[in-house]
Amino acid sequence: MYAGGGNGTVAQGLAAVEVAPIEGRAGWLVRNALRDRLEESGAASSSKRYLLQIKLDDRLEGLGLLSDDTIGRERRTLRARYQLVDNATGDVVLDATAGSDAGIDVVSSEYATIAAEQTALENLARDVADRIVTRLTLQLHQGS
């Protein structure tokens, strides 16, 4: 799949992907993680052949109720629906989803809980970005 290293078809294909802006903090995190991974894949391409469009769904929900009716556990879920569009033809080359979730303990310190929620979002953004890049890699490998 990675034959040719940075000069290979897949690496050059990944380097030719432009990531469209994504709404919200989660979008900013996912976009930056994607851009980092795509730029690592090969030489930066000045002409972007593909546009990656992503819509995110970020949810935080309470799960476990304690005996005093407070929430003791939360789950943060980050889902991405993405499309890889060929800029030359406007054709959708790939239409897929990726997602991940994390459990968070709700503790007595509100600061610690908020910090855990933010850390979970950062980790989820990196995980979703990795899943998207893996799927893009497979698609570009099959197309070569």
PDB file of C-alpha atoms in Angstrom, residues 37-130:
ATOM      1  CA  ARG A  37      -1.557  13.359   9.141  1.00  0.00           C
ATOM      2  CA  LEU A  38      -2.081  14.195   5.482  1.00  0.00           C
ATOM      3  CA  GLU A  39       1.010  16.410   5.353  1.00  0.00           C
ATOM      4  CA  GLU A  40       3.082  13.666   7.019  1.00  0.00           C
ATOM      5  CA  SER A  41       2.085  11.236   4.283  1.00  0.00           C
ATOM      6  CA  GLY A  42       4.209  12.783   1.565  1.00  0.00           C
ATOM      7  CA  ALA A  43       5.487  15.911  -0.055  1.00  0.00           C
ATOM      8  CA  ALA A  44       3.087  18.813   0.241  1.00  0.00           C
ATOM      9  CA  SER A  45       1.162  19.222  -2.974  1.00  0.00           C
ATOM     10  CA  SER A  46       0.423  22.727  -4.198  1.00  0.00           C
ATOM     11  CA  SER A  47      -2.454  21.492  -6.338  1.00  0.00           C
ATOM     12  CA  LYS A  48      -5.107  19.744  -4.320  1.00  0.00           C
ATOM     13  CA  ARG A  49      -6.933  17.106  -6.336  1.00  0.00           C
ATOM     14  CA  TYR A  50      -9.471  16.227  -3.641  1.00  0.00           C
ATOM     15  CA  LEU A  51     -11.632  18.090  -1.147  1.00  0.00           C
ATOM     16  CA  LEU A  52     -12.558  16.341   2.093  1.00  0.00           C
ATOM     17  CA  GLN A  53     -15.869  17.621   3.499  1.00  0.00           C
ATOM     18  CA  ILE A  54     -16.837  16.603   7.028  1.00  0.00           C
ATOM     19  CA  LYS A  55     -19.881  17.065   9.234  1.00  0.00           C
ATOM     20  CA  LEU A  56     -19.439  16.223  12.919  1.00  0.00           C
ATOM     21  CA  ASP A  57     -21.859  15.161  15.619  1.00  0.00           C
ATOM     22  CA  ASP A  58     -20.385  15.708  19.101  1.00  0.00           C
ATOM     23  CA  ARG A  59     -22.530  14.484  21.996  1.00  0.00           C
ATOM     24  CA  LEU A  60     -22.031  14.406  25.718  1.00  0.00           C
ATOM     25  CA  GLU A  61     -24.568  12.429  27.721  1.00  0.00           C
ATOM     26  CA  GLY A  62     -24.929  11.388  31.321  1.00  0.00           C
ATOM     27  CA  LEU A  63     -25.038   7.660  31.972  1.00  0.00           C
ATOM     28  CA  GLY A  64     -24.735   6.506  35.537  1.00  0.00           C
ATOM     29  CA  LEU A  65     -26.986   7.885  38.246  1.00  0.00           C
ATOM     30  CA  LEU A  66     -25.727   7.833  41.807  1.00  0.00           C
ATOM     31  CA  SER A  67     -27.920   7.295  44.866  1.00  0.00           C
ATOM     32  CA  ASP A  68     -28.300  11.083  45.275  1.00  0.00           C
ATOM     33  CA  ASP A  69     -29.637  11.395  41.682  1.00  0.00           C
ATOM     34  CA  THR A  70     -26.454  12.996  40.339  1.00  0.00           C
ATOM     35  CA  ILE A  71     -24.648  11.792  37.247  1.00  0.00           C
ATOM     36  CA  GLY A  72     -21.593   9.675  38.024  1.00  0.00           C
ATOM     37  CA  ARG A  73     -20.486   8.843  34.488  1.00  0.00           C
ATOM     38  CA  GLU A  74     -20.695  10.512  31.082  1.00  0.00           C
ATOM     39  CA  ARG A  75     -20.116   9.321  27.563  1.00  0.00           C
ATOM     40  CA  ARG A  76     -18.713  11.601  24.893  1.00  0.00           C
ATOM     41  CA  THR A  77     -19.353  10.491  21.328  1.00  0.00           C
ATOM     42  CA  LEU A  78     -17.829  12.016  18.205  1.00  0.00           C
ATOM     43  CA  ARG A  79     -19.161  10.906  14.817  1.00  0.00           C
ATOM     44  CA  ALA A  80     -18.030  12.156  11.415  1.00  0.00           C
ATOM     45  CA  ARG A  81     -19.804  11.853   8.079  1.00  0.00           C
ATOM     46  CA  TYR A  82     -17.317  12.651   5.359  1.00  0.00           C
ATOM     47  CA  GLN A  83     -17.086  12.820   1.596  1.00  0.00           C
ATOM     48  CA  LEU A  84     -14.001  12.872  -0.574  1.00  0.00           C
ATOM     49  CA  VAL A  85     -14.762  14.918  -3.686  1.00  0.00           C
ATOM     50  CA  ASP A  86     -12.651  14.944  -6.850  1.00  0.00           C
ATOM     51  CA  ASN A  87     -12.089  18.653  -7.610  1.00  0.00           C
ATOM     52  CA  ALA A  88     -11.705  18.064 -11.350  1.00  0.00           C
ATOM     53  CA  THR A  89     -15.006  16.242 -11.901  1.00  0.00           C
ATOM     54  CA  GLY A  90     -17.038  17.049  -8.795  1.00  0.00           C
ATOM     55  CA  ASP A  91     -17.633  13.301  -8.291  1.00  0.00           C
ATOM     56  CA  VAL A  92     -17.881  11.926  -4.767  1.00  0.00           C
ATOM     57  CA  VAL A  93     -15.065   9.373  -4.592  1.00  0.00           C
ATOM     58  CA  LEU A  94     -15.841   8.255  -1.042  1.00  0.00           C
ATOM     59  CA  ASP A  95     -18.852   8.746   1.238  1.00  0.00           C
ATOM     60  CA  ALA A  96     -18.339   7.211   4.676  1.00  0.00           C
ATOM     61  CA  THR A  97     -18.599   7.650   8.437  1.00  0.00           C
ATOM     62  CA  ALA A  98     -16.184   7.322  11.325  1.00  0.00           C
ATOM     63  CA  GLY A  99     -16.694   7.617  15.031  1.00  0.00           C
ATOM     64  CA  SER A 100     -15.405   6.978  18.473  1.00  0.00           C
ATOM     65  CA  ASP A 101     -16.568   7.372  22.056  1.00  0.00           C
ATOM     66  CA  ALA A 102     -15.078   7.751  25.507  1.00  0.00           C
ATOM     67  CA  GLY A 103     -16.283   7.285  29.069  1.00  0.00           C
ATOM     68  CA  ILE A 104     -15.747  10.055  31.601  1.00  0.00           C
ATOM     69  CA  ASP A 105     -16.017   9.840  35.390  1.00  0.00           C
ATOM     70  CA  VAL A 106     -17.883  12.773  36.901  1.00  0.00           C
ATOM     71  CA  VAL A 107     -16.060  13.750  40.084  1.00  0.00           C
ATOM     72  CA  SER A 108     -16.815  16.269  42.814  1.00  0.00           C
ATOM     73  CA  SER A 109     -14.494  18.852  41.261  1.00  0.00           C
ATOM     74  CA  GLU A 110     -16.282  20.623  38.420  1.00  0.00           C
ATOM     75  CA  TYR A 111     -12.929  21.760  37.019  1.00  0.00           C
ATOM     76  CA  ALA A 112     -11.632  18.184  36.884  1.00  0.00           C
ATOM     77  CA  THR A 113     -14.783  17.001  35.112  1.00  0.00           C
ATOM     78  CA  ILE A 114     -14.578  19.798  32.514  1.00  0.00           C
ATOM     79  CA  ALA A 115     -10.876  19.040  31.971  1.00  0.00           C
ATOM     80  CA  ALA A 116     -11.714  15.344  31.478  1.00  0.00           C
ATOM     81  CA  GLU A 117     -14.445  16.241  28.973  1.00  0.00           C
ATOM     82  CA  GLN A 118     -12.020  18.417  26.990  1.00  0.00           C
ATOM     83  CA  THR A 119      -9.287  15.775  27.074  1.00  0.00           C
ATOM     84  CA  ALA A 120     -11.795  13.192  25.864  1.00  0.00           C
ATOM     85  CA  LEU A 121     -12.744  15.475  22.950  1.00  0.00           C
ATOM     86  CA  GLU A 122      -9.083  15.955  21.993  1.00  0.00           C
ATOM     87  CA  ASN A 123      -8.473  12.200  22.074  1.00  0.00           C
ATOM     88  CA  LEU A 124     -11.644  11.473  20.108  1.00  0.00           C
ATOM     89  CA  ALA A 125     -10.698  14.043  17.463  1.00  0.00           C
ATOM     90  CA  ARG A 126      -7.327  12.345  16.947  1.00  0.00           C
ATOM     91  CA  ASP A 127      -8.951   8.912  16.825  1.00  0.00           C
ATOM     92  CA  VAL A 128     -11.581   9.984  14.282  1.00  0.00           C
ATOM     93  CA  ALA A 129      -8.889  11.656  12.170  1.00  0.00           C
ATOM     94  CA  ASP A 130      -6.836   8.436  12.217  1.00  0.00           C
TER      95      ASP A 130
END
